[in-house]
mmCIF file of C-alpha atoms in Angstrom:
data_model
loop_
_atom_site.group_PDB
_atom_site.id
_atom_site.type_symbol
_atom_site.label_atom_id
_atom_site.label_comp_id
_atom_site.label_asym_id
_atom_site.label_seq_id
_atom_site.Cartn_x
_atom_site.Cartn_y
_atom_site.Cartn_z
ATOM 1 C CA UNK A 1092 0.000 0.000 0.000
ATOM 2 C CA UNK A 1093 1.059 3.663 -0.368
ATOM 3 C CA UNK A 1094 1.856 5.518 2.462
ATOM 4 C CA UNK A 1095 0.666 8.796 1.140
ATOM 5 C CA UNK A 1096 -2.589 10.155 0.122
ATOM 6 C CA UNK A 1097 -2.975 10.779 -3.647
ATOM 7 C CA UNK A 1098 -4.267 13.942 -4.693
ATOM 8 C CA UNK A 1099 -6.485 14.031 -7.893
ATOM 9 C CA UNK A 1100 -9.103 15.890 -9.916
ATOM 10 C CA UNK A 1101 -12.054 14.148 -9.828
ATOM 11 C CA UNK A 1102 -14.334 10.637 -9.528
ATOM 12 C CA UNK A 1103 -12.865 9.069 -12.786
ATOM 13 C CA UNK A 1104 -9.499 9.686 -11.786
ATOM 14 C CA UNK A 1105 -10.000 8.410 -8.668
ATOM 15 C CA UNK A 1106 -11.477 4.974 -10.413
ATOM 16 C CA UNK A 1107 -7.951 5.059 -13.070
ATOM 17 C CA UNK A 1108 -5.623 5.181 -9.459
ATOM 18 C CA UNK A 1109 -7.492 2.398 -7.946
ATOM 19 C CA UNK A 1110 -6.689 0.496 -10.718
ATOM 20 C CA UNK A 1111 -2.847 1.367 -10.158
ATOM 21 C CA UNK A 1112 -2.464 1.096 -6.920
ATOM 22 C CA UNK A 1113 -3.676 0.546 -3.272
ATOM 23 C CA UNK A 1114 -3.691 3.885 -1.605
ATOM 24 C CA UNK A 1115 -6.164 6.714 0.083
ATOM 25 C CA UNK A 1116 -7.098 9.207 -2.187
ATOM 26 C CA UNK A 1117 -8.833 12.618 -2.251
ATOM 27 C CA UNK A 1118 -10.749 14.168 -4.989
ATOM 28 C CA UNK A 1119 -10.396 18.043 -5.367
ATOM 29 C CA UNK A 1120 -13.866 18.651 -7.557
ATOM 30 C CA UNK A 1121 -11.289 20.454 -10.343
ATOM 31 C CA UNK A 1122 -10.926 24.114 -10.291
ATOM 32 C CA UNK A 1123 -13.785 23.879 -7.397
ATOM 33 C CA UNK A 1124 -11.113 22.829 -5.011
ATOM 34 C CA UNK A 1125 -12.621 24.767 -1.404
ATOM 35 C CA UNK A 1126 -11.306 25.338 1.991
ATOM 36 C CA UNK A 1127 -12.974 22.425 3.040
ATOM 37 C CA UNK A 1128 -10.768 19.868 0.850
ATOM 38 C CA UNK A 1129 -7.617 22.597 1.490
ATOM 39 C CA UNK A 1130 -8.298 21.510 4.764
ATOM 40 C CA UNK A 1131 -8.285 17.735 4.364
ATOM 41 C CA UNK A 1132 -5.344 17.667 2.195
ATOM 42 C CA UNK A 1133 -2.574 19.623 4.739
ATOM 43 C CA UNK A 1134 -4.383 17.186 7.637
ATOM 44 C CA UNK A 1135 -3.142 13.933 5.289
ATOM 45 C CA UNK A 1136 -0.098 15.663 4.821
ATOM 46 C CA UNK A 1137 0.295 15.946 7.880
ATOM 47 C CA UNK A 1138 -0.354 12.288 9.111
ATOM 48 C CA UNK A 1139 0.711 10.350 5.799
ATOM 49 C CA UNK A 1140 2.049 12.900 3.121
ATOM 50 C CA UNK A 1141 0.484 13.973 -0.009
ATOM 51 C CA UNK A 1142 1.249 13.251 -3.563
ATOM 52 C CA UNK A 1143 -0.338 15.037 -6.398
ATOM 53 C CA UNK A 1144 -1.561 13.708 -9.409
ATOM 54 C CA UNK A 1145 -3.688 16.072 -11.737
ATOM 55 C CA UNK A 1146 -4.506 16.385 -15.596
ATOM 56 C CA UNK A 1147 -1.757 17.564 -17.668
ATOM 57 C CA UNK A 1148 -3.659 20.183 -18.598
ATOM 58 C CA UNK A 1149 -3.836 23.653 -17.748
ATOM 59 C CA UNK A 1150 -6.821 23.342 -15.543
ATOM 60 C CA UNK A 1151 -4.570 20.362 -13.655
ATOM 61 C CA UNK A 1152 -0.936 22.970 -13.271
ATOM 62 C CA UNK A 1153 -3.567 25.195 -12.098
ATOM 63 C CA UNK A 1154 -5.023 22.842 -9.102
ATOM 64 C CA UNK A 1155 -1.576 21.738 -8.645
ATOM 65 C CA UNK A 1156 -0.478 25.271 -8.247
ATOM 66 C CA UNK A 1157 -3.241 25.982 -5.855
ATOM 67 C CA UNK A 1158 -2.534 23.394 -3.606
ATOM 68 C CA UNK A 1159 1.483 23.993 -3.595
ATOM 69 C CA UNK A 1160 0.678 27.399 -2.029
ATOM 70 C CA UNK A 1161 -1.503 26.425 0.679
ATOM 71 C CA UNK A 1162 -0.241 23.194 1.571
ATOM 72 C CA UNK A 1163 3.734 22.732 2.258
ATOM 73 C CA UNK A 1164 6.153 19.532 1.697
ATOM 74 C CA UNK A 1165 3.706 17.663 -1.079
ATOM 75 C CA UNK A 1166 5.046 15.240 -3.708
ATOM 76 C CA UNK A 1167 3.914 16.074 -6.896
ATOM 77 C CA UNK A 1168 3.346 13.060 -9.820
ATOM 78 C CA UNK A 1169 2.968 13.939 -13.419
ATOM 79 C CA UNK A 1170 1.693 11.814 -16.728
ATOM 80 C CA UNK A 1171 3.045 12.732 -19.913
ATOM 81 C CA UNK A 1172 0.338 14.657 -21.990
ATOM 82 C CA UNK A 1173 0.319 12.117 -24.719
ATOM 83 C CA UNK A 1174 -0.282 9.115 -21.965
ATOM 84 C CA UNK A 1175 -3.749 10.910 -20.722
ATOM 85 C CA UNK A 1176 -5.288 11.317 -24.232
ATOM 86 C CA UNK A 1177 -8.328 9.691 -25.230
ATOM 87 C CA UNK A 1178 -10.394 10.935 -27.994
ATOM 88 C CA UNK A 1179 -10.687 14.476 -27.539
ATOM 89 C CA UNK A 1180 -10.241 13.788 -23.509
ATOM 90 C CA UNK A 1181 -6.956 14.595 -21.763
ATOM 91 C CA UNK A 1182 -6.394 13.338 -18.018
ATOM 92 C CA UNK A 1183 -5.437 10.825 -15.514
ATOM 93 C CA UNK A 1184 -8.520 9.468 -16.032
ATOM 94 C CA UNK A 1185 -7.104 8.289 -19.463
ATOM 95 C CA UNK A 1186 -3.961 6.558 -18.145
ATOM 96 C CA UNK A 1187 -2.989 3.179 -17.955
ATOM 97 C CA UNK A 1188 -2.266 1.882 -14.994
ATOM 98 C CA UNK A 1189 1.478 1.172 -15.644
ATOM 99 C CA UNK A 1190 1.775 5.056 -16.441
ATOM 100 C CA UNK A 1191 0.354 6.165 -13.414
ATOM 101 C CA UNK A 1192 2.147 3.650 -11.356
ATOM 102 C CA UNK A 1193 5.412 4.837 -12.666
ATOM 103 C CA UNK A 1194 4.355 8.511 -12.285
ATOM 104 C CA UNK A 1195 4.085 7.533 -8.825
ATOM 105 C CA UNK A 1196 7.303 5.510 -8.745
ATOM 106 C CA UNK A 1197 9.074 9.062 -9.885
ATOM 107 C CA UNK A 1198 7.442 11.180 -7.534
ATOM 108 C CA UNK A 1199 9.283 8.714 -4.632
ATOM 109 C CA UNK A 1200 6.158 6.968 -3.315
ATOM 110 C CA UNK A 1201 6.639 4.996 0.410
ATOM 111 C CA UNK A 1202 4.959 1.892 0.396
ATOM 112 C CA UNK A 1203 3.779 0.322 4.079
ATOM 113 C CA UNK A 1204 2.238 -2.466 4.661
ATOM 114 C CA UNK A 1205 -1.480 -1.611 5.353
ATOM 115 C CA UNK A 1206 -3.198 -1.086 8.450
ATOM 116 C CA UNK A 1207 -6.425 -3.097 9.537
ATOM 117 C CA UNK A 1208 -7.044 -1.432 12.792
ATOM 118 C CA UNK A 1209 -10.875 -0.594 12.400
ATOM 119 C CA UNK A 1210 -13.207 -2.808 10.951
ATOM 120 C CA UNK A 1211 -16.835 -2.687 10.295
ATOM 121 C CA UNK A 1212 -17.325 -4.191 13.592
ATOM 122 C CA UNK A 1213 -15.739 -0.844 14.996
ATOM 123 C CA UNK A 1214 -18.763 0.895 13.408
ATOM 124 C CA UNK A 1215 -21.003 -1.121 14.618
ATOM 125 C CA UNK A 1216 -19.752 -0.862 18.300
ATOM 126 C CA UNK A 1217 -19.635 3.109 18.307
ATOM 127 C CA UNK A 1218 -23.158 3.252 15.911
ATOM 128 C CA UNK A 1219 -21.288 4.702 12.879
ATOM 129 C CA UNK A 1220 -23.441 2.492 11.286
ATOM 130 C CA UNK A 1221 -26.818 1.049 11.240
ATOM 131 C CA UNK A 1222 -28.722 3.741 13.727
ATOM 132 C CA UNK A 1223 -30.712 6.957 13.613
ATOM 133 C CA UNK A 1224 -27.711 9.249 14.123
ATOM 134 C CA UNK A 1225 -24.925 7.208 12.264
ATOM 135 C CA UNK A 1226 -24.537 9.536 9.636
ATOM 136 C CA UNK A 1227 -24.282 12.468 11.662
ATOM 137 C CA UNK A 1228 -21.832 10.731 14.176
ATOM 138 C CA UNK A 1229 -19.460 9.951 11.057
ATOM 139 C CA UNK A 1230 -19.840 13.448 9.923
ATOM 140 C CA UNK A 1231 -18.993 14.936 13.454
ATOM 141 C CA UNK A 1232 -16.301 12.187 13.607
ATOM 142 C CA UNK A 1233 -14.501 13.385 10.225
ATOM 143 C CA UNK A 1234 -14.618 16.952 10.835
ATOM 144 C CA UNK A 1235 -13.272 16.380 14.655
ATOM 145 C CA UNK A 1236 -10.157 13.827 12.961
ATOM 146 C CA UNK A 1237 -9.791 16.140 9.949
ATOM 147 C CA UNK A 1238 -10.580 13.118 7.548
ATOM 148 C CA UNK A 1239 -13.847 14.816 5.755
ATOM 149 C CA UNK A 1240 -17.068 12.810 6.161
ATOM 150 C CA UNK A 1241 -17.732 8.871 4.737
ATOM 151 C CA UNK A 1242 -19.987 5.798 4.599
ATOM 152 C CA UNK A 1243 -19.269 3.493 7.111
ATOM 153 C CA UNK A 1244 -16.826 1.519 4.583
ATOM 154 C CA UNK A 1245 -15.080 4.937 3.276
ATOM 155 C CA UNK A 1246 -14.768 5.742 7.125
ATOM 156 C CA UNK A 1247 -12.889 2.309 7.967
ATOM 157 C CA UNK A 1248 -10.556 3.081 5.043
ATOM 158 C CA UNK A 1249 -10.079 6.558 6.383
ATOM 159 C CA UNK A 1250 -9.437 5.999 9.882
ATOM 160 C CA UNK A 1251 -7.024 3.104 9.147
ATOM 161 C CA UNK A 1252 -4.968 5.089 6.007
ATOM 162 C CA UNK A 1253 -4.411 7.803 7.740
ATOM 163 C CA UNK A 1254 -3.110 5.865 11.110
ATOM 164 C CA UNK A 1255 -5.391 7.038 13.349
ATOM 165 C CA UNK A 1256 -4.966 5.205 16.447
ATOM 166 C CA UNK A 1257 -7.104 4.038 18.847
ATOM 167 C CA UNK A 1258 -7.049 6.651 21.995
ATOM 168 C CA UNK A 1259 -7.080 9.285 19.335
ATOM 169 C CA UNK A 1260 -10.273 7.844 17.585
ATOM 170 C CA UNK A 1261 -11.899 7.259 21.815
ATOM 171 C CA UNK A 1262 -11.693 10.604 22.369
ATOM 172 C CA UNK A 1263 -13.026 11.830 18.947
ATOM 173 C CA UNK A 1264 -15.514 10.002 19.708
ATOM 174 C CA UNK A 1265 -16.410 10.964 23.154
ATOM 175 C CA UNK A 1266 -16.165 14.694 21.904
ATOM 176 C CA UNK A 1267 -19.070 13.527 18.889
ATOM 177 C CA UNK A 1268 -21.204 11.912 21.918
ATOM 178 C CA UNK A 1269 -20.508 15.030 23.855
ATOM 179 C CA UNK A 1270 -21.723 17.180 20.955
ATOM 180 C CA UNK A 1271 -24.612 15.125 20.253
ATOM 181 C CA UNK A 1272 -25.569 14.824 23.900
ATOM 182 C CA UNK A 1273 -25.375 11.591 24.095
#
């Protein structure tokens, strides 16, 4: 598994990366990219270290850009323009997954072995999942860890890619309870 959170665009890109490699990635929306992600990206920086991967396109040096100022220390991976082409279509969305996996290879990834710390079980025990105020609980729960909000399945991956360990994630949660009155 990667140790670092990959940085990309959008959905599709996000599907081409999966295909590449095992890792946590976060989605920027394109030139929408808002405080809110901003936010989420310097927190995995901070915990696992970010690597970009956008379009080569201006629209993608332009995202990159943005997130160079605001967040400090980042990796940056780049396709060729000619290996994101499809059609009329340039992105990473377009890349095979040897091309992205070298990308990554040149922009020094760390590999770890993965962590399996939380289950679903884990969401069970603290209702993160099936019951009335799950939702809210995980949404309360990412914005109090910094890891934006999930499922229940996106939440497992979260907590255990970005090493989150266990006292941390106790008193998250008794903060959410607290917060929720519960």
């Amino acid at each position: 598994m990667i140790k670092e959170v990959i940085v990309v665009e959008g959905r599709d890109d996000i599907d081409a990366v999966k295909k590449a490699v095992d890792a946590e990635i976060i989605a920027t929306g394109g030139f929408g990219i808002n405080k809110r992600v901003i936010d989420r990206i310097k927190e995995a920086q901070k915990r696992k270290g970010v690597i970009v991967l956008t379009d080569p396109d201006f629209a993608g040096e332009k995202i990159r850009s943005i997130i160079s100022k605001r967040v400090k220390g980042i990796k940056h991976a780049y396709i060729a323009q000619e290996d994101g082409i499809k059609g009329d279509d340039i992105g990473v969305e377009n890349a095979t997954p040897e091309v992205i996996l070298r990308a990554l290879n040149e922009a020094k990834v760390t590999l770890e072995e993965k962590n399996e710390e939380y289950s679903m079980e884990d969401m069970f025990f603290f209702k993160l999942t099936a019951d009335s105020k799950a939702r809210e609980r995980r949404l309360k729960l990412g914005k109090e860890l910094g890891i934006g909000y999930g499922n229940a399945k996106q939440m497992v991956s979260r907590l255990n890619n970005y090493g989150i360990d266990k006292d941390e994630f106790v008193e998250a949660m008794k903060k959410v309870e607290s917060i929720l009155g519960e």
